[in-house]
XYZ file of N, CA and C in Angstrom:
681
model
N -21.475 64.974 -2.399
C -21.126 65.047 -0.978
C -21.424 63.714 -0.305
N -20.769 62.481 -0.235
C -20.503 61.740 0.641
C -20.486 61.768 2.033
N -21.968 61.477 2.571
C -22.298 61.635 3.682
C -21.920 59.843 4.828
N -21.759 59.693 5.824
C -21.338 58.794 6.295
C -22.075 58.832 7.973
N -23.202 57.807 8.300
C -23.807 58.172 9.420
C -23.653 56.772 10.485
N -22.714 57.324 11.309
C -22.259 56.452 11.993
C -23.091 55.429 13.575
N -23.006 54.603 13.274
C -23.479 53.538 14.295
C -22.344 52.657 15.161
N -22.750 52.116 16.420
C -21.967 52.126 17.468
C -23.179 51.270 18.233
N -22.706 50.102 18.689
C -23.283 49.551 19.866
C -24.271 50.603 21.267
N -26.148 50.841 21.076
C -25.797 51.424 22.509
C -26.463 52.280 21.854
N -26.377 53.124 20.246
C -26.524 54.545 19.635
C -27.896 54.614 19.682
N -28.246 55.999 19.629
C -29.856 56.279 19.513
C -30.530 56.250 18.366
N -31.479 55.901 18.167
C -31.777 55.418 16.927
C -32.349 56.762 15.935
N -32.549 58.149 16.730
C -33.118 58.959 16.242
C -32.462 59.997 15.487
N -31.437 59.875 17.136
C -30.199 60.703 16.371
C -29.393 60.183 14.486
N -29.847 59.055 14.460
C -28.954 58.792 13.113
C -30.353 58.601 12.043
N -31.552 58.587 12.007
C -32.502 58.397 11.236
C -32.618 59.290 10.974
N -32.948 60.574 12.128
C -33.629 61.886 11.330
C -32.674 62.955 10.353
N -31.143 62.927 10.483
C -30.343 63.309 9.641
C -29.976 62.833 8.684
N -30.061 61.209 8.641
C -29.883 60.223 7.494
C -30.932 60.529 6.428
N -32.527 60.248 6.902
C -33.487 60.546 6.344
C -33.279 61.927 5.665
N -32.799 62.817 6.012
C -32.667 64.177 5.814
C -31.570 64.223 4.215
N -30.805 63.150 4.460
C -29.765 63.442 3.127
C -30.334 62.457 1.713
N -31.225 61.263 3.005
C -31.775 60.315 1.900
C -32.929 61.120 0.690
N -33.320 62.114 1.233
C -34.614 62.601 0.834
C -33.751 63.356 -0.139
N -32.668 64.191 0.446
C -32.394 64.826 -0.900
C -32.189 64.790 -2.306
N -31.488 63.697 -2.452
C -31.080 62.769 -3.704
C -32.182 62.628 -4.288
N -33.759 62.978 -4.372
C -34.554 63.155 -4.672
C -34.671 64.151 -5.487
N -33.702 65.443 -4.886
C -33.287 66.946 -5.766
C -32.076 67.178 -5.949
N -31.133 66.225 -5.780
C -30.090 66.528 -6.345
C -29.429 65.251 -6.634
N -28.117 65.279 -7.331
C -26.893 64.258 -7.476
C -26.093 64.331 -6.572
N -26.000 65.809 -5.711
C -25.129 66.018 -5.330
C -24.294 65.249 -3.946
N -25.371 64.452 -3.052
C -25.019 63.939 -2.029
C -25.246 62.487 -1.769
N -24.891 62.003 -1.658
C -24.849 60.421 -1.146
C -25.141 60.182 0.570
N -25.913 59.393 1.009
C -26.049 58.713 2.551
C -25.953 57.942 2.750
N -24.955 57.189 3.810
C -24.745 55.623 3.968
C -24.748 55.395 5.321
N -25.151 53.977 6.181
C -24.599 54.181 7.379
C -23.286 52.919 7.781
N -22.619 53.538 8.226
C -21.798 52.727 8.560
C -21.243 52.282 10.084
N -20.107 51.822 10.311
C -19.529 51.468 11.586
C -17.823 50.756 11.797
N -17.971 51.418 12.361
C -16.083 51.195 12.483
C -15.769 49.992 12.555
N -16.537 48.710 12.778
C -16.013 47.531 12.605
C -16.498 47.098 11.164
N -17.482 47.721 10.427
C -17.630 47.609 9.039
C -18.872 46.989 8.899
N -19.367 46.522 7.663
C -20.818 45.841 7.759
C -21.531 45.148 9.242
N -22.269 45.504 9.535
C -22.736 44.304 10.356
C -23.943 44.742 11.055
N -25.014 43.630 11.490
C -26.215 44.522 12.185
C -25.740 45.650 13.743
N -26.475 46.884 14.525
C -25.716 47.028 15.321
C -27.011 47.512 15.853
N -26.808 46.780 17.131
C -27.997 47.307 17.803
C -28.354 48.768 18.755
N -29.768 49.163 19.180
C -29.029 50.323 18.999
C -29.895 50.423 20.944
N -29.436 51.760 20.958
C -29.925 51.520 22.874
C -31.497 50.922 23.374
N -31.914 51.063 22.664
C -33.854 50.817 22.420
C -33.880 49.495 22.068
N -34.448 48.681 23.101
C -34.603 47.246 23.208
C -35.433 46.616 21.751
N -34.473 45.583 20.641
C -35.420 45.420 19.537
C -35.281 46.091 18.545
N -34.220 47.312 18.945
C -34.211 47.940 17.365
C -32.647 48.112 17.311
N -32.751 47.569 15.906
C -30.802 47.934 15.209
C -31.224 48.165 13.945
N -29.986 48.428 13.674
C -29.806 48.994 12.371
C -28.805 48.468 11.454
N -28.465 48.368 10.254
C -27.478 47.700 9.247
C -26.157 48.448 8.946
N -25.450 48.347 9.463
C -24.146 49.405 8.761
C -23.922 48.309 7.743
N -23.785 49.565 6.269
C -23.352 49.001 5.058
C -22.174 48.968 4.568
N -21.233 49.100 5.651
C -20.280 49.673 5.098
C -19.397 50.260 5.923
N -17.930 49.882 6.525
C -16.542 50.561 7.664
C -16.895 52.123 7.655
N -16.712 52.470 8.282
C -16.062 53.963 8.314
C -14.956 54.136 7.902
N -15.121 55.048 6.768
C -14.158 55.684 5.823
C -13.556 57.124 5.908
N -13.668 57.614 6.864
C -12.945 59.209 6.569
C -12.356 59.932 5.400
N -11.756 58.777 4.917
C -11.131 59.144 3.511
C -11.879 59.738 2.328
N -13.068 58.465 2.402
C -13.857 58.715 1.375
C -15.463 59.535 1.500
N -15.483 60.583 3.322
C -16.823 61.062 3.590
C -16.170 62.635 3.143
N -17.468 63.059 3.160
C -16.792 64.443 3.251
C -17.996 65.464 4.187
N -19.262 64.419 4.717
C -19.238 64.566 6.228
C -19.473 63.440 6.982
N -19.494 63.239 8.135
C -19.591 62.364 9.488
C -20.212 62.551 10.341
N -21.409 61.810 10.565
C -22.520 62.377 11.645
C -22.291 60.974 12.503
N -21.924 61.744 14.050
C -22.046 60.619 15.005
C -23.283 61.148 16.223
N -24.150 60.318 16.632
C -24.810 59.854 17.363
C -24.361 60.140 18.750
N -25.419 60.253 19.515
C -25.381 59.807 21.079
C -25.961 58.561 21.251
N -26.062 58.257 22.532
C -26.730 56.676 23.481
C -27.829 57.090 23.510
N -28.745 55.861 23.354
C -30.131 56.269 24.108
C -30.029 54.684 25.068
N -30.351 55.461 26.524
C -30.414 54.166 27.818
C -30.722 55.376 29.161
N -30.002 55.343 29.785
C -30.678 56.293 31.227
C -29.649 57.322 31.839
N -29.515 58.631 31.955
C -28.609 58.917 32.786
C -28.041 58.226 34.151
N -27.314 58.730 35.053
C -26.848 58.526 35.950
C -27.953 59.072 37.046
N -28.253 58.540 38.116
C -29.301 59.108 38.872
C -30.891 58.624 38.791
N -31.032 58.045 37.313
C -32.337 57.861 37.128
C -32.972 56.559 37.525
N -32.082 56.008 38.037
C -32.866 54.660 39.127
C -32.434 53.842 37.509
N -33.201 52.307 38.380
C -32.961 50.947 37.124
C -34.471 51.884 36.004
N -34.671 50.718 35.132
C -35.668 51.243 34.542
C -35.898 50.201 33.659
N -37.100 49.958 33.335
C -37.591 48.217 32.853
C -36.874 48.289 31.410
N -36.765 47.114 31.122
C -35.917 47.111 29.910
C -34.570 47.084 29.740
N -34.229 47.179 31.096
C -32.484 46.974 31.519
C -31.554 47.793 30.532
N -32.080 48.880 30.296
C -30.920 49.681 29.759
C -29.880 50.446 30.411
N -29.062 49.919 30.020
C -27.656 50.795 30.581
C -27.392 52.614 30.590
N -26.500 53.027 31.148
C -26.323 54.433 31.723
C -25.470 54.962 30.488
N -25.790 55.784 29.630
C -25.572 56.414 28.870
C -23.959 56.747 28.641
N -23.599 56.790 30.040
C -21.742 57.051 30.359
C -20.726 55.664 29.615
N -21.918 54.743 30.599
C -21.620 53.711 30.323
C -21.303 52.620 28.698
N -22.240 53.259 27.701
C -22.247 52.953 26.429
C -21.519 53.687 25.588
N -21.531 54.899 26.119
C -20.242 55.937 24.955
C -18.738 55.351 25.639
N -18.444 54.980 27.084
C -17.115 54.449 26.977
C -16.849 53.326 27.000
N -17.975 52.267 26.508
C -17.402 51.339 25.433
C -17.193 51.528 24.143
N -17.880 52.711 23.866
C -17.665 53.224 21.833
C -16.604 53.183 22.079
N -16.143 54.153 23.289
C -14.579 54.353 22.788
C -13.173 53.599 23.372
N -13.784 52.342 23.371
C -13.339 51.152 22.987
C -12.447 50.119 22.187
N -13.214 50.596 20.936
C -13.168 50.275 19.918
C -12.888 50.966 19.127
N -12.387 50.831 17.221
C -11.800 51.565 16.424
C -12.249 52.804 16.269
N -13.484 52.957 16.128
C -14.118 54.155 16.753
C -13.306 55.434 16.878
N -12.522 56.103 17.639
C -12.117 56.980 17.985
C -10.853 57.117 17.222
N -10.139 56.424 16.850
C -9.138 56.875 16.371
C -9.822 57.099 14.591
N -10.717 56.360 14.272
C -11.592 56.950 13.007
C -11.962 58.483 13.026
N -12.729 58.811 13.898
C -13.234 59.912 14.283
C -11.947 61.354 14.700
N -10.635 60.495 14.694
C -9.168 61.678 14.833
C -9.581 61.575 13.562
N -8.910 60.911 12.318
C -8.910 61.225 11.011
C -9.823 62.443 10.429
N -11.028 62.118 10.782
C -11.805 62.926 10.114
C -12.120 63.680 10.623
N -11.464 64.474 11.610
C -10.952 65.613 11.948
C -10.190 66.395 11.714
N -9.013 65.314 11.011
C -8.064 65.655 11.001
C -8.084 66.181 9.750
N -8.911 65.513 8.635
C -8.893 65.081 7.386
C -9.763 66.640 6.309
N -8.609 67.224 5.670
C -9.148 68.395 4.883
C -10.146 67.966 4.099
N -11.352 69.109 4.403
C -12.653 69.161 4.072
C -13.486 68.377 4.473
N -13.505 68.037 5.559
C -14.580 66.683 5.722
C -14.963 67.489 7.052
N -16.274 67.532 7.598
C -17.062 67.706 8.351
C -17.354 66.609 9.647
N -17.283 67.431 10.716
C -17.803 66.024 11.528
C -18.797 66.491 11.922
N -19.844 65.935 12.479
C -20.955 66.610 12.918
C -21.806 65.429 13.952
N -22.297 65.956 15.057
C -23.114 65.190 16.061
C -24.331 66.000 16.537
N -25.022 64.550 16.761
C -26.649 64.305 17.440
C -26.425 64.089 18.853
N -26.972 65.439 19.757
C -27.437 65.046 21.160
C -26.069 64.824 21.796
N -25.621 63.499 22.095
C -24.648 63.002 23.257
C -23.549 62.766 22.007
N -23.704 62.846 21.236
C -22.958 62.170 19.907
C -21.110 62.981 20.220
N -21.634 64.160 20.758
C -20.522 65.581 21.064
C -19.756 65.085 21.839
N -20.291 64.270 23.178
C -19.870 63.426 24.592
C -18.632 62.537 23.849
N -18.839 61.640 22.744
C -18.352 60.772 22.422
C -16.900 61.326 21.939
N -17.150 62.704 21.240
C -15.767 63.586 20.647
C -15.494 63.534 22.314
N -15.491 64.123 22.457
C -14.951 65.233 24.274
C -14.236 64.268 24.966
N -15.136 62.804 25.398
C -14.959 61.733 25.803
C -13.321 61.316 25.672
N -13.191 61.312 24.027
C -12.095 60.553 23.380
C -10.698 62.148 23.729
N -11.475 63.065 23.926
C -10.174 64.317 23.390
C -10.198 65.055 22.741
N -11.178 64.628 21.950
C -11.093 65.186 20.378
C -11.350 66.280 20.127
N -12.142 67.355 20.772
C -12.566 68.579 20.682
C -12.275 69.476 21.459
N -11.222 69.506 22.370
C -11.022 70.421 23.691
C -10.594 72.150 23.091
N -11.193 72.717 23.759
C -11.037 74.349 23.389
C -12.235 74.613 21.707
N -12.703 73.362 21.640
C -13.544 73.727 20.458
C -15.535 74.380 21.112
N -15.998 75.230 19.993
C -17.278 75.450 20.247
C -18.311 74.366 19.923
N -19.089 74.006 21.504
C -19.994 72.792 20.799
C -20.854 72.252 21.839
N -21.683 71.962 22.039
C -23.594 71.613 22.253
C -23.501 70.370 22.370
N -24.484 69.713 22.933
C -25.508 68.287 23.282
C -26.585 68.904 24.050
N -27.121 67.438 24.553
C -28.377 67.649 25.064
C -28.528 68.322 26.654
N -28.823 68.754 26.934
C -29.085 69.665 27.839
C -29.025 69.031 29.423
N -29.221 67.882 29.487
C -28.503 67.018 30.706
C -26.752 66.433 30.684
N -26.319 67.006 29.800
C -25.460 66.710 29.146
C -23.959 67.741 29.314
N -24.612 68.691 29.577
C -23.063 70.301 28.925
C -22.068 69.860 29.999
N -22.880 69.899 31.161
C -22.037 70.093 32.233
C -20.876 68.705 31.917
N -20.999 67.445 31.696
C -19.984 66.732 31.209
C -19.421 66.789 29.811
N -19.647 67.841 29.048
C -19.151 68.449 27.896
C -18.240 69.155 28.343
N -18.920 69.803 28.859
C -17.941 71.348 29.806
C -16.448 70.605 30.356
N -16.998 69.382 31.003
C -15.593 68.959 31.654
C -14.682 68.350 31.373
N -15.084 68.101 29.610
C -13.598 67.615 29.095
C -13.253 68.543 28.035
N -12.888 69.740 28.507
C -12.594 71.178 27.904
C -13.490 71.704 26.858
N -14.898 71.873 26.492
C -15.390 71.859 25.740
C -15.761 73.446 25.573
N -15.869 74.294 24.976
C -16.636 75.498 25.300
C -17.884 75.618 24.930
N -18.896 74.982 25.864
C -20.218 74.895 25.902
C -20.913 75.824 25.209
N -21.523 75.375 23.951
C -22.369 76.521 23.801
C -23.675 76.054 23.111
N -24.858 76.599 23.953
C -25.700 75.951 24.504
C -26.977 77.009 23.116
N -26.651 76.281 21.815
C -27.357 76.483 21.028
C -27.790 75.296 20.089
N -29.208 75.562 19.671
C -29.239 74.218 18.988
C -29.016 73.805 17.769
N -28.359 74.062 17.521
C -26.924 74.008 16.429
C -25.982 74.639 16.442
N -24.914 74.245 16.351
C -23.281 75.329 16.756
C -22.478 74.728 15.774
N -22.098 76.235 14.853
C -21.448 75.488 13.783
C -19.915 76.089 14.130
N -19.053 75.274 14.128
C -17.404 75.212 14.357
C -16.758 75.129 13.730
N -16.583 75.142 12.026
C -16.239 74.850 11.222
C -16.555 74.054 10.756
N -15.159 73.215 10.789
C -15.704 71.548 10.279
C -16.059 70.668 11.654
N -16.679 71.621 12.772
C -16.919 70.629 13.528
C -18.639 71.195 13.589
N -19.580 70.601 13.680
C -21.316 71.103 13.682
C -21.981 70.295 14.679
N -22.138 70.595 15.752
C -22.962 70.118 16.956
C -24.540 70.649 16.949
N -25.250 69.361 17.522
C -26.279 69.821 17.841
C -27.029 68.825 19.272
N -28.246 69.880 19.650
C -28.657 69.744 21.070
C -29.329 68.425 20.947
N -30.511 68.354 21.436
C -31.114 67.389 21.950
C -31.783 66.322 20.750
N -32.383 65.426 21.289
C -32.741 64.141 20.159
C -33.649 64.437 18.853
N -34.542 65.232 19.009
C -35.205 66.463 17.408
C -34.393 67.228 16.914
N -33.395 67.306 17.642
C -32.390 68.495 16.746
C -31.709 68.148 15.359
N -31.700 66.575 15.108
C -31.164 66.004 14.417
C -31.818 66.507 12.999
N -32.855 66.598 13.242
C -33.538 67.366 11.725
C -33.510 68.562 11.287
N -33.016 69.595 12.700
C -32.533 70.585 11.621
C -31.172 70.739 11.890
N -30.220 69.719 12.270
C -29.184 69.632 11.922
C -28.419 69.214 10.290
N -29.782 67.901 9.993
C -29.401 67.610 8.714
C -29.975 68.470 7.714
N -31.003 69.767 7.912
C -31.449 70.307 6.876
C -30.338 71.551 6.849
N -29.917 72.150 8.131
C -28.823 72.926 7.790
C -27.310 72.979 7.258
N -26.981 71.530 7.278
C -25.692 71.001 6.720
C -26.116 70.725 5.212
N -27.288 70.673 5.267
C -27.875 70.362 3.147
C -27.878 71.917 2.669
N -28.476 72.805 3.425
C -28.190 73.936 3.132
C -26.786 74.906 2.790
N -26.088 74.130 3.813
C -24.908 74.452 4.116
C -23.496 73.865 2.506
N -24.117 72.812 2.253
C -23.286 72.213 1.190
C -23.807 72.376 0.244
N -25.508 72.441 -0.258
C -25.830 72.406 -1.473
C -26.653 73.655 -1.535
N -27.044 74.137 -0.880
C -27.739 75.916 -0.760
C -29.230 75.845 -0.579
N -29.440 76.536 -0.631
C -31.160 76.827 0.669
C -32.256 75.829 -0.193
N -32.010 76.454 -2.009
C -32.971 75.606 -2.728
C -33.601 73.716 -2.213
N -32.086 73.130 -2.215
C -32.555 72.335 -2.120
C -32.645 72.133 -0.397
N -32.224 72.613 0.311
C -32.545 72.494 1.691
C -34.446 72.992 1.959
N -34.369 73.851 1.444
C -36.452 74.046 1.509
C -36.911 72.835 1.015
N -36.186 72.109 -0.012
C -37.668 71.589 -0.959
C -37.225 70.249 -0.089
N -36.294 70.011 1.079
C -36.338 68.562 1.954
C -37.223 69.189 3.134
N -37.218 70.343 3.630
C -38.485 70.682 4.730
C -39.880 71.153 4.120
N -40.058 71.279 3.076
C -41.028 71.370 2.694
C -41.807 69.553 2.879
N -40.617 68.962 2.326
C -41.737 67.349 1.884
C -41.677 66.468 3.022
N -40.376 67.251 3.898
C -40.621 66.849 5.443
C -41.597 67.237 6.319
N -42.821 68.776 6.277
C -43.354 69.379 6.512
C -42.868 69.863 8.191
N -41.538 70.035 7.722
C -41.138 70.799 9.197
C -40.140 72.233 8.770
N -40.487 73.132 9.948
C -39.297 74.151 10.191
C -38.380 74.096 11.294
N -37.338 74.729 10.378
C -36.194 74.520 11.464
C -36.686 75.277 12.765
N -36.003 74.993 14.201
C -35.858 76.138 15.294
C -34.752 76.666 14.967
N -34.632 77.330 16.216
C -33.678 78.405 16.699
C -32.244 78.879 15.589
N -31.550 79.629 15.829
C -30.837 80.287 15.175
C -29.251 79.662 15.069
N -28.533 79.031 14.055
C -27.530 78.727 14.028
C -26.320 78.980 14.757
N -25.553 79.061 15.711
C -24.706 79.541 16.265
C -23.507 79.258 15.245
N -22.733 80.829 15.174
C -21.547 80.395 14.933
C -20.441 81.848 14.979
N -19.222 81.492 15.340
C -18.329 82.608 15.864
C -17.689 83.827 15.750
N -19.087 84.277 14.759
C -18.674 85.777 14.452
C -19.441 86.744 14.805
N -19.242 88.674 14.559
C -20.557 88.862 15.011
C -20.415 89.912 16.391
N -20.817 90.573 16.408
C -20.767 91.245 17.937
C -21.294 90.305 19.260
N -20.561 90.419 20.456
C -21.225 90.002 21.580
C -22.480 90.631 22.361
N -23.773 90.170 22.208
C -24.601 90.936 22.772
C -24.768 91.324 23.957
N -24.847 92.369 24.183
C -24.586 93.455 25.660
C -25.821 93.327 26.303
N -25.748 92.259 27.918
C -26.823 92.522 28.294
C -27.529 93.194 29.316
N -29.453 93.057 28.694
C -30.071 94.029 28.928
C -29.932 95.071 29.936
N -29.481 94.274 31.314
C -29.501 95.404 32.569
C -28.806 95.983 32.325
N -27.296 95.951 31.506
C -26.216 96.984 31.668
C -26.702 98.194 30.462
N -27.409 97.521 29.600
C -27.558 98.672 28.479
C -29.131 99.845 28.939
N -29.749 99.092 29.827
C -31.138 99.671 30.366
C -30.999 101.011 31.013
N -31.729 102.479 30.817
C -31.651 103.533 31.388
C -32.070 102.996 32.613
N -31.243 103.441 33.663
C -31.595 103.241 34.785
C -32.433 104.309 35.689
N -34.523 104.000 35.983
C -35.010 105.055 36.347
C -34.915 105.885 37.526
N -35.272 107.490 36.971
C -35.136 108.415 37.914
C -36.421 108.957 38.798
């Protein structure tokens, strides 16, 4: 499984470590998966929203050759939150320069592209929505976040992980770790997904979302009402 973890001028550095780390570790218990990071303009250092820290893409973005795709959100400041030392830019502001650049029309492909997975960290979802790419689909970010999910047709759903098929969202900037332990689970089966949280010494949260299933009826309407 050819994993592919994408970087972008601006990206958070957590969102792409703690899922990267997550596939790097596996290859420890299996053959089965590969982790690389890359970037749509191809090798090159890319810095990331956090003053001082970048990262190496080894390598273009390939759609062709992933068979999943983890994109990232910004880390810099919402809108509202005043300047803030370190001169980082507004989060709006850095995802629509991603999509800028080759970027987005990469990210159609491997959408487009049978069997390949796309999957996002935090704001990483913003960056699909942003471009088009997901409208009428089920899917999550970070929680300052839905309401501009919501508004480029998204059907918000406000779990911390939402699996869509081949599309797998997740919430906020920790989510990234049990995003990447449930997509290891998800491709290579629980075995080796335990023995990466075991040597990670973490458990996943909350409960996977995904679109099957009865709608749960709530409490007030199902409650005897007293006499």
């Amino acid at each position: 499984m050819p994993a592919q973890f994408v970087l972008f001028d601006g990206f958070d550095p957590l969102d792409v470590i703690a899922p990267f780390e997550v596939f790097s570790a596996a290859r420890a218990f299996t053959d089965r998966v590969t982790a690389e990071l890359v970037c749509a303009e191809g090798a090159r250092q890319v810095p990331s929203g956090i003053p001082g820290v970048a990262l190496t893409a080894a390598a273009p973005l390939a759609p062709d050759r992933a068979d999943l795709v983890v994109v990232p959100g910004a880390a810099g400041r919402l809108p509202g939150q005043g300047a803030h030392d370190g001169g980082e830019e507004q989060i709006p502001v850095i995802l629509g320069r991603a999509l800028t650049t080759g970027l987005p029309a990469l990210l159609a492909d491997a959408l487009a592209a049978t069997g390949t997975t796309v999957a996002t960290v935090c704001g990483g979802s913003l960056v699909l929505s942003m471009a088009g790419l997901v409208h009428g689909r089920h899917a999550t970010t970070h929680h300052q976040g839905l309401d501009l999910l919501g508004a480029g047709g998204v059907q918000v759903t406000p779990g911390r992980v939402v699996d869509d098929g081949d599309l797998v969202t997740a919430g906020g900037i920790t989510s990234g770790l049990d995003l990447g332990l449930y997509l290891l689970e998800r491709e290579t089966g629980p075995k080796i997904a335990l023995a990466v949280e075991q040597l990670f010494a973490h458990e996943r949260r909350g409960v996977v979302w995904r679109d099957h299933g009865p709608v749960p009826v709530s409490p007030a309407a199902g409650a005897e009402q007293p006499r």
